[in-house]
XYZ file of N, CA and C in Angstrom:
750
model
N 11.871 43.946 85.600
C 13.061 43.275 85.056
C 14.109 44.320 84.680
N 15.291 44.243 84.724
C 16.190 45.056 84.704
C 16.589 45.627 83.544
N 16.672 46.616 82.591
C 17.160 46.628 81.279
C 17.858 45.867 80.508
N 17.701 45.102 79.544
C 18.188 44.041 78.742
C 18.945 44.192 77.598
N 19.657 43.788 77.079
C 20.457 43.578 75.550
C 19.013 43.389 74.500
N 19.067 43.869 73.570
C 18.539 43.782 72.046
C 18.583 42.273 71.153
N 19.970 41.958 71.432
C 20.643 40.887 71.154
C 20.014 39.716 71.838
N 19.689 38.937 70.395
C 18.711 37.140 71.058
C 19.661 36.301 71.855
N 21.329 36.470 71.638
C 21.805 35.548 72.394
C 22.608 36.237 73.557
N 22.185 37.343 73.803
C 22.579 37.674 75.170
C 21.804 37.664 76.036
N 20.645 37.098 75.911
C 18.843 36.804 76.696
C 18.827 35.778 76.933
N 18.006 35.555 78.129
C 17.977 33.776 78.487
C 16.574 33.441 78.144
N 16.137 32.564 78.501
C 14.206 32.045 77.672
C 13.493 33.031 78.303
N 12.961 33.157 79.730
C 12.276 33.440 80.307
C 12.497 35.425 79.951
N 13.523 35.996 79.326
C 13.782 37.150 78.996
C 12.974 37.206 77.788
N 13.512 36.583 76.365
C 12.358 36.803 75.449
C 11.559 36.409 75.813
N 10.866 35.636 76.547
C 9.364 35.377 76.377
C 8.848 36.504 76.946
N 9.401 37.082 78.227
C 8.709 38.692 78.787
C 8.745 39.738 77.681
N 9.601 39.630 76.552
C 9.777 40.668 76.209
C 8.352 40.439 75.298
N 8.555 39.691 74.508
C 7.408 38.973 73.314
C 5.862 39.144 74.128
N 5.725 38.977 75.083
C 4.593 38.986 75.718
C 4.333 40.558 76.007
N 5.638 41.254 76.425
C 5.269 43.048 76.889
C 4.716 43.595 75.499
N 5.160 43.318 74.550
C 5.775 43.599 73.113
C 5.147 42.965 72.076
N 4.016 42.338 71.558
C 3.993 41.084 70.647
C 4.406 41.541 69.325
N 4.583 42.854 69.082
C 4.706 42.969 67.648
C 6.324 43.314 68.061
N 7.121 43.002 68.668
C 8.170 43.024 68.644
C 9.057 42.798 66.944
N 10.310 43.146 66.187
C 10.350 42.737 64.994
C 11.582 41.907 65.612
N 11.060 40.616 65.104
C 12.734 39.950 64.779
C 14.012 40.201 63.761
N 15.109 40.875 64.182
C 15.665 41.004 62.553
C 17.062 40.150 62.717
N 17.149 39.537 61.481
C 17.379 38.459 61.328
C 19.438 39.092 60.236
N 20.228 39.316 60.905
C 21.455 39.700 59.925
C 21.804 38.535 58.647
N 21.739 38.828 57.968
C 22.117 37.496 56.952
C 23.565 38.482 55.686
N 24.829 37.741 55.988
C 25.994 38.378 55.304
C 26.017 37.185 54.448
N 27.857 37.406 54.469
C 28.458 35.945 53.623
C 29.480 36.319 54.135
N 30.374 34.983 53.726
C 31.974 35.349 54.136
C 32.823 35.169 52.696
N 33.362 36.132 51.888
C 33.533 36.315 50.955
C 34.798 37.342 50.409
N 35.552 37.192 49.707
C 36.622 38.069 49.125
C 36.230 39.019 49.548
N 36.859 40.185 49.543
C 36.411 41.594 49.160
C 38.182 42.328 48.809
N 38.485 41.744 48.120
C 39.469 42.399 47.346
C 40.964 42.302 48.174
N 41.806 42.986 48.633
C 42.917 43.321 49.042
C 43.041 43.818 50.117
N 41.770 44.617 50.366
C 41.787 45.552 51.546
C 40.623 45.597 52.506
N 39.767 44.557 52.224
C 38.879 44.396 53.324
C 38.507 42.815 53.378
N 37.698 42.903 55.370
C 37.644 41.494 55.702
C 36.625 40.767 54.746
N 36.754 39.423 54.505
C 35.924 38.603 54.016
C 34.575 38.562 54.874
N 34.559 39.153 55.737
C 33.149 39.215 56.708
C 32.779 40.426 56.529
N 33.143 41.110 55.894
C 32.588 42.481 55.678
C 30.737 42.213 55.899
N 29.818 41.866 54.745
C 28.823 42.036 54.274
C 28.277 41.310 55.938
N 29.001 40.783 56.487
C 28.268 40.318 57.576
C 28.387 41.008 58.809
N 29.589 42.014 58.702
C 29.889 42.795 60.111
C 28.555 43.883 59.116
N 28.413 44.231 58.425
C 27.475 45.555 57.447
C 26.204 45.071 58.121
N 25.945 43.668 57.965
C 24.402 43.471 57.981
C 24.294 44.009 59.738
N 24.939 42.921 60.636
C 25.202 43.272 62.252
C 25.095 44.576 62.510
N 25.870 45.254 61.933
C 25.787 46.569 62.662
C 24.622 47.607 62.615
N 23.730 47.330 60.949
C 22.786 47.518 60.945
C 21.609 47.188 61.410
N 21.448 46.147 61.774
C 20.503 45.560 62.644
C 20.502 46.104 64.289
N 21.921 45.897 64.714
C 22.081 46.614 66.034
C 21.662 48.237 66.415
N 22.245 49.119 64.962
C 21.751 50.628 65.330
C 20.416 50.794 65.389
N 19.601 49.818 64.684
C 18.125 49.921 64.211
C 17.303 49.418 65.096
N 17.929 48.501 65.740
C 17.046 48.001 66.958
C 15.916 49.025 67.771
N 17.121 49.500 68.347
C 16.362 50.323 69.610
C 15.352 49.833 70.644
N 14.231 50.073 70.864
C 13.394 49.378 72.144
C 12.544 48.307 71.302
N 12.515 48.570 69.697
C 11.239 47.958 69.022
C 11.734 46.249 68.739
N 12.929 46.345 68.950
C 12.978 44.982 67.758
C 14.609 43.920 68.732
N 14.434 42.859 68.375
C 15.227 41.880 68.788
C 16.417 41.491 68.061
N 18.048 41.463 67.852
C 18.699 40.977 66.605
C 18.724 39.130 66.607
N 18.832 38.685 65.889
C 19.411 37.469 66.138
C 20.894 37.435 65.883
N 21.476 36.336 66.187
C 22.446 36.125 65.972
C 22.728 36.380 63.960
N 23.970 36.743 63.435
C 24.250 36.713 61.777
C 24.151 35.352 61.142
N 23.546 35.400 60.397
C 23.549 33.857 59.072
C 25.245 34.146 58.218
N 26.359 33.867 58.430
C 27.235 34.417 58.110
C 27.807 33.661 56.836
N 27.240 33.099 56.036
C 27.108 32.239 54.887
C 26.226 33.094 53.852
N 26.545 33.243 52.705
C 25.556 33.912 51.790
C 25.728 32.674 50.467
N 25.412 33.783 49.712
C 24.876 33.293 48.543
C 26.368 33.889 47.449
N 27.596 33.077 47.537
C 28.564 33.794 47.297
C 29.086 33.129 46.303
N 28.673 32.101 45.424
C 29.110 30.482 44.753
C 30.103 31.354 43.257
N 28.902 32.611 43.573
C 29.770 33.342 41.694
C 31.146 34.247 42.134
N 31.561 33.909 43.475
C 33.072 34.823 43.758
C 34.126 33.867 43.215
N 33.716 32.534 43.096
C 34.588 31.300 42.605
C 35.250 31.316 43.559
N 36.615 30.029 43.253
C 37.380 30.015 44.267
C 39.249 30.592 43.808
N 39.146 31.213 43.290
C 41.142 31.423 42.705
C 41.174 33.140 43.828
N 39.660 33.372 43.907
C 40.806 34.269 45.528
C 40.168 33.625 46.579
N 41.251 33.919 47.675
C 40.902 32.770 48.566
C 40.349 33.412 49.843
N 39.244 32.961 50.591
C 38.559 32.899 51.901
C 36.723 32.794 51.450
N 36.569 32.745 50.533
C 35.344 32.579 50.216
C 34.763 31.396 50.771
N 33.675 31.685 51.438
C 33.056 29.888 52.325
C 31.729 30.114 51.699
N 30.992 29.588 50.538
C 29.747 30.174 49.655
C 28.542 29.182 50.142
N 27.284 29.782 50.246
C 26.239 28.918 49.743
C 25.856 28.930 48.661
N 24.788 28.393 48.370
C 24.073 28.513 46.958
C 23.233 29.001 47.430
N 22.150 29.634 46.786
C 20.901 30.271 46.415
C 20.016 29.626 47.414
N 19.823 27.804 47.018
C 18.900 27.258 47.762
C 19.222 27.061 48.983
N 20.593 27.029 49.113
C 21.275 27.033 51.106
C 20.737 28.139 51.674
N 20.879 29.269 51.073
C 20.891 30.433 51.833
C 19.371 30.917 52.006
N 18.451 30.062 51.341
C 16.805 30.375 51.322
C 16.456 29.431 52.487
N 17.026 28.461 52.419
C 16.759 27.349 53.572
C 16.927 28.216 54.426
N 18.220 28.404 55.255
C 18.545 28.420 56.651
C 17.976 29.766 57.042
N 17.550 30.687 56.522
C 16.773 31.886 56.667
C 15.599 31.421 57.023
N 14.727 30.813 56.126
C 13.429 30.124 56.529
C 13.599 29.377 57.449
N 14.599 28.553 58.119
C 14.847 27.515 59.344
C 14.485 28.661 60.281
N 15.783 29.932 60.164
C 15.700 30.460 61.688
C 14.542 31.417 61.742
N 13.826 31.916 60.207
C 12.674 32.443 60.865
C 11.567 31.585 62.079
N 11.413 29.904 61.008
C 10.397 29.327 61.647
C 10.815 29.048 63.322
N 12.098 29.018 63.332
C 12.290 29.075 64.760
C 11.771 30.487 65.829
N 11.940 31.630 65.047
C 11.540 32.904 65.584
C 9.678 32.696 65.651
N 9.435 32.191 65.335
C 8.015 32.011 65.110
C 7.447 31.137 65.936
N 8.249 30.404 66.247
C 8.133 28.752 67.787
C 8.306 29.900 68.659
N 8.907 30.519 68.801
C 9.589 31.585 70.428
C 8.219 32.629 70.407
N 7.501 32.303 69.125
C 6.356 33.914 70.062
C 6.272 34.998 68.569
N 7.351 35.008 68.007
C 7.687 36.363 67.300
C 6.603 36.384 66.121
N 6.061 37.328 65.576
C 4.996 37.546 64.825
C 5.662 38.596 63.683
N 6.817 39.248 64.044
C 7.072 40.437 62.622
C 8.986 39.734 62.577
N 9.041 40.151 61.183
C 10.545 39.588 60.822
C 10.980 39.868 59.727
N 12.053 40.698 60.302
C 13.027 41.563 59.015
C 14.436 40.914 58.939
N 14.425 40.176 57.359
C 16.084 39.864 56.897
C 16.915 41.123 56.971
N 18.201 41.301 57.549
C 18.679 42.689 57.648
C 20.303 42.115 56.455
N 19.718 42.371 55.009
C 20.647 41.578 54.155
C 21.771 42.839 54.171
N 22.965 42.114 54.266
C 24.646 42.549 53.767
C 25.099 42.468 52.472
N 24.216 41.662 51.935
C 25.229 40.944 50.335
C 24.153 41.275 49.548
N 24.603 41.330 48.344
C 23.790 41.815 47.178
C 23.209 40.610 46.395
N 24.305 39.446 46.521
C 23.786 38.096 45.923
C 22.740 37.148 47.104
N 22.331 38.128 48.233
C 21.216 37.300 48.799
C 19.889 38.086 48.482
N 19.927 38.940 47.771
C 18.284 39.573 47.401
C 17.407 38.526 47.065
N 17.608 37.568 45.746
C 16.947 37.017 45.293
C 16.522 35.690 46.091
N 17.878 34.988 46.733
C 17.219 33.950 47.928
C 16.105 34.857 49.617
N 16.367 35.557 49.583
C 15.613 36.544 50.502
C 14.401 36.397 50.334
N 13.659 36.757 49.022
C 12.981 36.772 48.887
C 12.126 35.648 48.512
N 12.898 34.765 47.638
C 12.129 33.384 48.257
C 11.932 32.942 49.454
N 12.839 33.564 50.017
C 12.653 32.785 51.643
C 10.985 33.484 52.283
N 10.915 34.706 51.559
C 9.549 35.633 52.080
C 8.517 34.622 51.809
N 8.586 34.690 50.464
C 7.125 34.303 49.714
C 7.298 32.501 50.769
N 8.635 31.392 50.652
C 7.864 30.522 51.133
C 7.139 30.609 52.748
N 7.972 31.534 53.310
C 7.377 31.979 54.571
C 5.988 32.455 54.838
N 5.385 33.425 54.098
C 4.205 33.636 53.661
C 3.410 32.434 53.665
N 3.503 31.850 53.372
C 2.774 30.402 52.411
C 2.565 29.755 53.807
N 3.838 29.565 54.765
C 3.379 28.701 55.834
C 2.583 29.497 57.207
N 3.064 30.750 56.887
C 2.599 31.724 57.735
C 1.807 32.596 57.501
N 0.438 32.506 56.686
C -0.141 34.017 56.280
C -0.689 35.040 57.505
N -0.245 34.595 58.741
C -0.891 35.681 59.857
C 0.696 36.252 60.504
N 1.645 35.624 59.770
C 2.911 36.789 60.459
C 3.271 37.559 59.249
N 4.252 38.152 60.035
C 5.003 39.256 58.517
C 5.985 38.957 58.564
N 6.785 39.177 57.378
C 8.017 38.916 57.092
C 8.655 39.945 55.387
N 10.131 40.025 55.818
C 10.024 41.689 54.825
C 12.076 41.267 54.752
N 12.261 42.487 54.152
C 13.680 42.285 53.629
C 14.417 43.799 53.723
N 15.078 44.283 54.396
C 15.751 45.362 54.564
C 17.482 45.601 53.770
N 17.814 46.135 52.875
C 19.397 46.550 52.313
C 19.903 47.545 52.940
N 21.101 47.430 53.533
C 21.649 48.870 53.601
C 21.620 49.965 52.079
N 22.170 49.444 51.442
C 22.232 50.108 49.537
C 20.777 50.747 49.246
N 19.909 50.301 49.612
C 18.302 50.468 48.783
C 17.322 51.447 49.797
N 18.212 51.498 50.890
C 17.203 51.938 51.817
C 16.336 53.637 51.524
N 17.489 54.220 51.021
C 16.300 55.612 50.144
C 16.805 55.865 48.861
N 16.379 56.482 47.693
C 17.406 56.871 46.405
C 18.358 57.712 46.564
N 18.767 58.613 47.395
C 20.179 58.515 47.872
C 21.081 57.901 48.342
N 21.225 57.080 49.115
C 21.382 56.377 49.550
C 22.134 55.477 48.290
N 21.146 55.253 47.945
C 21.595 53.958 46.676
C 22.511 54.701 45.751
N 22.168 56.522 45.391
C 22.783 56.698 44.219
C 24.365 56.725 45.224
N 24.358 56.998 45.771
C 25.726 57.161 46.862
C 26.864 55.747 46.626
N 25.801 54.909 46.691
C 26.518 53.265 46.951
C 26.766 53.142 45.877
N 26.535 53.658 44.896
C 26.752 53.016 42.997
C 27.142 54.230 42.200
N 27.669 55.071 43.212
C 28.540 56.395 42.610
C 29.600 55.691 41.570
N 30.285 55.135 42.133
C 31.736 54.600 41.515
C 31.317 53.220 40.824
N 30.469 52.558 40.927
C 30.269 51.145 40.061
C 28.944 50.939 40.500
N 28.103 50.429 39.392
C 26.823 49.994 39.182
C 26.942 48.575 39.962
N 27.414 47.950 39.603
C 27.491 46.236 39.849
C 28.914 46.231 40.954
N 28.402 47.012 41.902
C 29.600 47.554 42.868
C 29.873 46.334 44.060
N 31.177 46.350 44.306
C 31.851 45.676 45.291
C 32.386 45.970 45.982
N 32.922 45.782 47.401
C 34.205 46.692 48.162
C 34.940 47.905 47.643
N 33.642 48.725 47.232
C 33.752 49.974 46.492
C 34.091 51.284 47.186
N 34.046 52.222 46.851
C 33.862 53.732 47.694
C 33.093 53.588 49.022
N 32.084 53.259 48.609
C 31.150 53.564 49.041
C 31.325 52.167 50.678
N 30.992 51.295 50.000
C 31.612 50.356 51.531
C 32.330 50.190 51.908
N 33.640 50.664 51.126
C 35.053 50.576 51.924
C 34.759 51.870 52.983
N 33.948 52.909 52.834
C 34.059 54.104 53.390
C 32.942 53.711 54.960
N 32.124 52.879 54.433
C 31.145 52.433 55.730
C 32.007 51.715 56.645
N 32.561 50.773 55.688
C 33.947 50.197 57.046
C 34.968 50.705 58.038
N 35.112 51.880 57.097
C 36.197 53.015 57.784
C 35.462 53.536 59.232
N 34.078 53.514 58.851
C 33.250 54.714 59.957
C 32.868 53.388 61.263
N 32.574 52.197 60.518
C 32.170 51.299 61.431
C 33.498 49.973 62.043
N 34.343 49.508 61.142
C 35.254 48.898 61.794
C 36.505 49.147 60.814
N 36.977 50.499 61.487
C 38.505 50.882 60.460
C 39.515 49.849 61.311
N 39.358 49.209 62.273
C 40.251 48.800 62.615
C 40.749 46.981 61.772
N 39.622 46.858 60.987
C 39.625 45.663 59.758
C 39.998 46.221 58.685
N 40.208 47.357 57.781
C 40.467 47.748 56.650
C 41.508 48.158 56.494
N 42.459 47.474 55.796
C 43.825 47.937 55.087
C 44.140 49.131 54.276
N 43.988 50.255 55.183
C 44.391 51.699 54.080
C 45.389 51.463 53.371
N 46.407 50.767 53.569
C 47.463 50.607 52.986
C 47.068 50.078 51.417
N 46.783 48.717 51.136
C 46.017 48.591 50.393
C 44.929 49.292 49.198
N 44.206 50.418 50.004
C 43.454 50.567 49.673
C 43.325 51.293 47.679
N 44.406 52.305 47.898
C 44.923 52.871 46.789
C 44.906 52.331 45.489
N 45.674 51.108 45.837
C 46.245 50.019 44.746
C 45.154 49.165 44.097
N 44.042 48.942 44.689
C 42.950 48.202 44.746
C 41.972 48.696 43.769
N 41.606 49.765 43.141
C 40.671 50.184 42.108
C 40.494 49.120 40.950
N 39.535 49.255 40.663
C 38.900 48.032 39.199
C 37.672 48.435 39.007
N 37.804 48.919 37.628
C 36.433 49.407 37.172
C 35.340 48.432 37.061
N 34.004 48.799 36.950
C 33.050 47.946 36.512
C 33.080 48.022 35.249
N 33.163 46.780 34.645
C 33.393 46.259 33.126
C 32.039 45.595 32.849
N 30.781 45.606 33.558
C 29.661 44.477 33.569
C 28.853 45.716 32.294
N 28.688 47.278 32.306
C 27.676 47.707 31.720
C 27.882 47.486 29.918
N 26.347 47.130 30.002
C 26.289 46.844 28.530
C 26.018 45.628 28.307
N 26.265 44.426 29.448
C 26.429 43.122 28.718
C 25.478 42.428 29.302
N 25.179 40.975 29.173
C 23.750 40.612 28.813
C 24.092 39.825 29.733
N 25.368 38.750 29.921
C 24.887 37.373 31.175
C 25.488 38.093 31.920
N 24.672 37.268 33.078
C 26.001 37.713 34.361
C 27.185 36.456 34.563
N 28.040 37.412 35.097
C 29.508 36.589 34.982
C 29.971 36.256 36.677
N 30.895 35.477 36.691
C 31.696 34.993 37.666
C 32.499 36.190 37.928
N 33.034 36.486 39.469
C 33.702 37.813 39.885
C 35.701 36.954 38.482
N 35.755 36.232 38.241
C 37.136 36.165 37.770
C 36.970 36.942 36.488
N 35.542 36.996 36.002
C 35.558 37.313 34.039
C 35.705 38.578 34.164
N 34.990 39.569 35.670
C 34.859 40.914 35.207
C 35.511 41.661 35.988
N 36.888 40.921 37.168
C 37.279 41.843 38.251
C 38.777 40.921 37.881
N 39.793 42.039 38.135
C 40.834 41.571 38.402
C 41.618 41.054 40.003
N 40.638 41.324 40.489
C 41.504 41.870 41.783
C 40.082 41.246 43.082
N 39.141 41.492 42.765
C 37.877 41.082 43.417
C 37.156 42.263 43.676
N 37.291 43.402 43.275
C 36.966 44.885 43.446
C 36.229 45.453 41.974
N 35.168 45.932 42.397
C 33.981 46.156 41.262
C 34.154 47.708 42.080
N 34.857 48.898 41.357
C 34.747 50.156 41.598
C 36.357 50.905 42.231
N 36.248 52.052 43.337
C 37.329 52.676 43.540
C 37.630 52.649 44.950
N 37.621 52.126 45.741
C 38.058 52.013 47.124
C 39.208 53.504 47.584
N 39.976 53.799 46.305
C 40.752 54.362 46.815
C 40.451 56.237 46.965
N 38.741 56.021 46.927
C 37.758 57.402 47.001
C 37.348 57.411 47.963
N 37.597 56.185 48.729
C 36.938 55.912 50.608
C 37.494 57.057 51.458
N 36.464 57.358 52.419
C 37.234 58.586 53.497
C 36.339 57.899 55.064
N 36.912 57.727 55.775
C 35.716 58.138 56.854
C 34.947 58.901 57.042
N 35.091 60.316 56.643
C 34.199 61.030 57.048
C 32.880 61.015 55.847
N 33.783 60.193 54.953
C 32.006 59.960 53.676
C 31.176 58.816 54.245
N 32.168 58.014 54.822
C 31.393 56.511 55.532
C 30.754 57.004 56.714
N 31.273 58.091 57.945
C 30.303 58.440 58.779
C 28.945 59.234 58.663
N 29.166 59.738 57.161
C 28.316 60.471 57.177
C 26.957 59.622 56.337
N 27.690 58.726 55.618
C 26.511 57.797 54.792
C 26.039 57.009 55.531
N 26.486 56.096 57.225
C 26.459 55.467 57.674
C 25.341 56.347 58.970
N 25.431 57.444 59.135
C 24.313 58.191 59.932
C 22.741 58.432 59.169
N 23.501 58.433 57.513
C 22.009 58.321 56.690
C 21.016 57.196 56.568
N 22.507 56.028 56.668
C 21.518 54.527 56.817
C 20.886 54.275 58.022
N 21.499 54.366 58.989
C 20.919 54.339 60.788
C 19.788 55.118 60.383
N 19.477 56.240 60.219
C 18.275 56.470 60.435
C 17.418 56.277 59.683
N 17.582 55.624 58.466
C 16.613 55.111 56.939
C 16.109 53.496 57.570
N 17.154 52.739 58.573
C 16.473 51.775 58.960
C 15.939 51.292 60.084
N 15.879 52.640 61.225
C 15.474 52.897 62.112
C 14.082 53.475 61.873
N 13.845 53.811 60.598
C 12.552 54.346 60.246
C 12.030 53.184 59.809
N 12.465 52.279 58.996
C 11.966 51.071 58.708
C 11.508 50.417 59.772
N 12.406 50.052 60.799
C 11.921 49.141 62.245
C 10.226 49.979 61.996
N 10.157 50.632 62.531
C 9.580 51.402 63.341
C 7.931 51.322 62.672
N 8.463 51.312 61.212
C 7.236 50.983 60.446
C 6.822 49.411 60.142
N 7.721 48.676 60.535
C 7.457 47.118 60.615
C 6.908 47.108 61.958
N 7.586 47.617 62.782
C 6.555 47.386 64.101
C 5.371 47.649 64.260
N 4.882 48.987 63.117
C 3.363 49.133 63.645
C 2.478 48.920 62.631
N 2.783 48.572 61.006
C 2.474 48.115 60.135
C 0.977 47.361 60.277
N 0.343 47.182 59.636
C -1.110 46.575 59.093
C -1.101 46.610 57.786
N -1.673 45.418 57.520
C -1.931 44.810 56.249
C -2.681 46.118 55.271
N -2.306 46.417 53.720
C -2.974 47.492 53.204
C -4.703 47.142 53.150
N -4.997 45.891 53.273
C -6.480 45.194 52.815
C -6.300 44.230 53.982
N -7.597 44.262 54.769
C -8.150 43.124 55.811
C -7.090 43.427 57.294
């Protein structure tokens, strides 16, 4: 068969099923963003072009992308800035668990959420455990760009703890799609994180002026290419260990 796309919807049936059959531990990874503010100077699809692109560098021969879940878990951006299209918590646990169990009808046995947004950790992971429950002979796991090593993370939360279209991802955008990010913008756009210290969590209107949790205007490309070569290979190491993975017991 001739060399193929990575990508589930650039394959026709009889393609995954060869591949799933050459391959069984193939990993499905699954992009899950939102479409959501991100301040002044970047697209509302950000967290979902972040998740995509990560999934795509990480692929390589081991693993399959699906198409992006481009809906998150976004309900606390409110609505007074505008392009936010939100799920809730329990939307965004559903349709993850829908398209795993569908990856699971096609053959697929390993499956990585490749999350963009910070407010889908916690539905993610419900989506694991109920997956688990119906599936205890597949795997299923949760990948961040932000978390992927402690550099990494201290990098992403340089400029704000409870960070948003910050340094740090305005600078990944620059390296991966500058042709969406408003430098112009970018300057004007700073807003500190006001969250440390305090006990509830708040709606983006109580603690951001602007929709920006940090300094955007510290973004460079060459910090985003260079943080963005650290993540490619932090989750290219991940694939790699989901693909050949065994249970620690049995």
């Amino acid at each position: 068969m001739a060399e193929s796309s990575h990508r589930w919807e650039e394959l026709n049936s009889v393609q995954i099923a060869a591949r799933l059959a050459a391959d069984p531990d193939t990993v499905a990874l699954i992009p899950v963003g939102a479409t959501e503010q991100h301040g002044p100077h970047l697209p509302v699809g950000t967290d979902t072009i972040m998740a995509t692109a990560v999934a795509d560098a990480a692929a390589g021969d081991l693993a399959l992308v699906l198409p992006a879940l481009a809906f998150g878990a976004s309900m606390f951006h409110g609505t007074q800035l505008a392009g936010t299209v939100a799920f809730s918590g329990e939307d965004t646990a559903d349709a993850a668990v829908r398209v795993a169990q569908a990856c699971v009808e096609s053959g697929v046995r390993r499956i990585l959420f490749v999350n963009g947004h910070v407010g889908n950790a916690a539905p993610l992971w419900l989506s694991c455990d109920r997956f688990r429950r119906l599936h205890p002979d597949r795997r299923v796991g949760v990948m961040q760009w932000w978390d992927l090593t402690p550099d990494i993370a201290r990098r992403a939360t340089e400029d704000a703890a409870d960070w948003h279209a910050n340094a740090a991802e305005t600078s990944l955008m620059l390296a991966v799609r500058p042709d969406l990010v408003d430098t112009d913008a970018m300057a004007g756009a700073d807003d500190p994180d006001r969250t440390a210290g305090t006990v509830f969590r708040y709606p983006v209107q109580q603690v951001s002026t602007n929709g920006v949790t940090g300094y955007p205007s510290r973004a460079s490309e060459a910090f985003g290419r260079e943080l963005w070569r650290d993540v490619v290979a932090a989750a290219r190491d991940v694939v790699e260990r989901a693909h050949n993975e065994v249970p620690p017991l049995g």
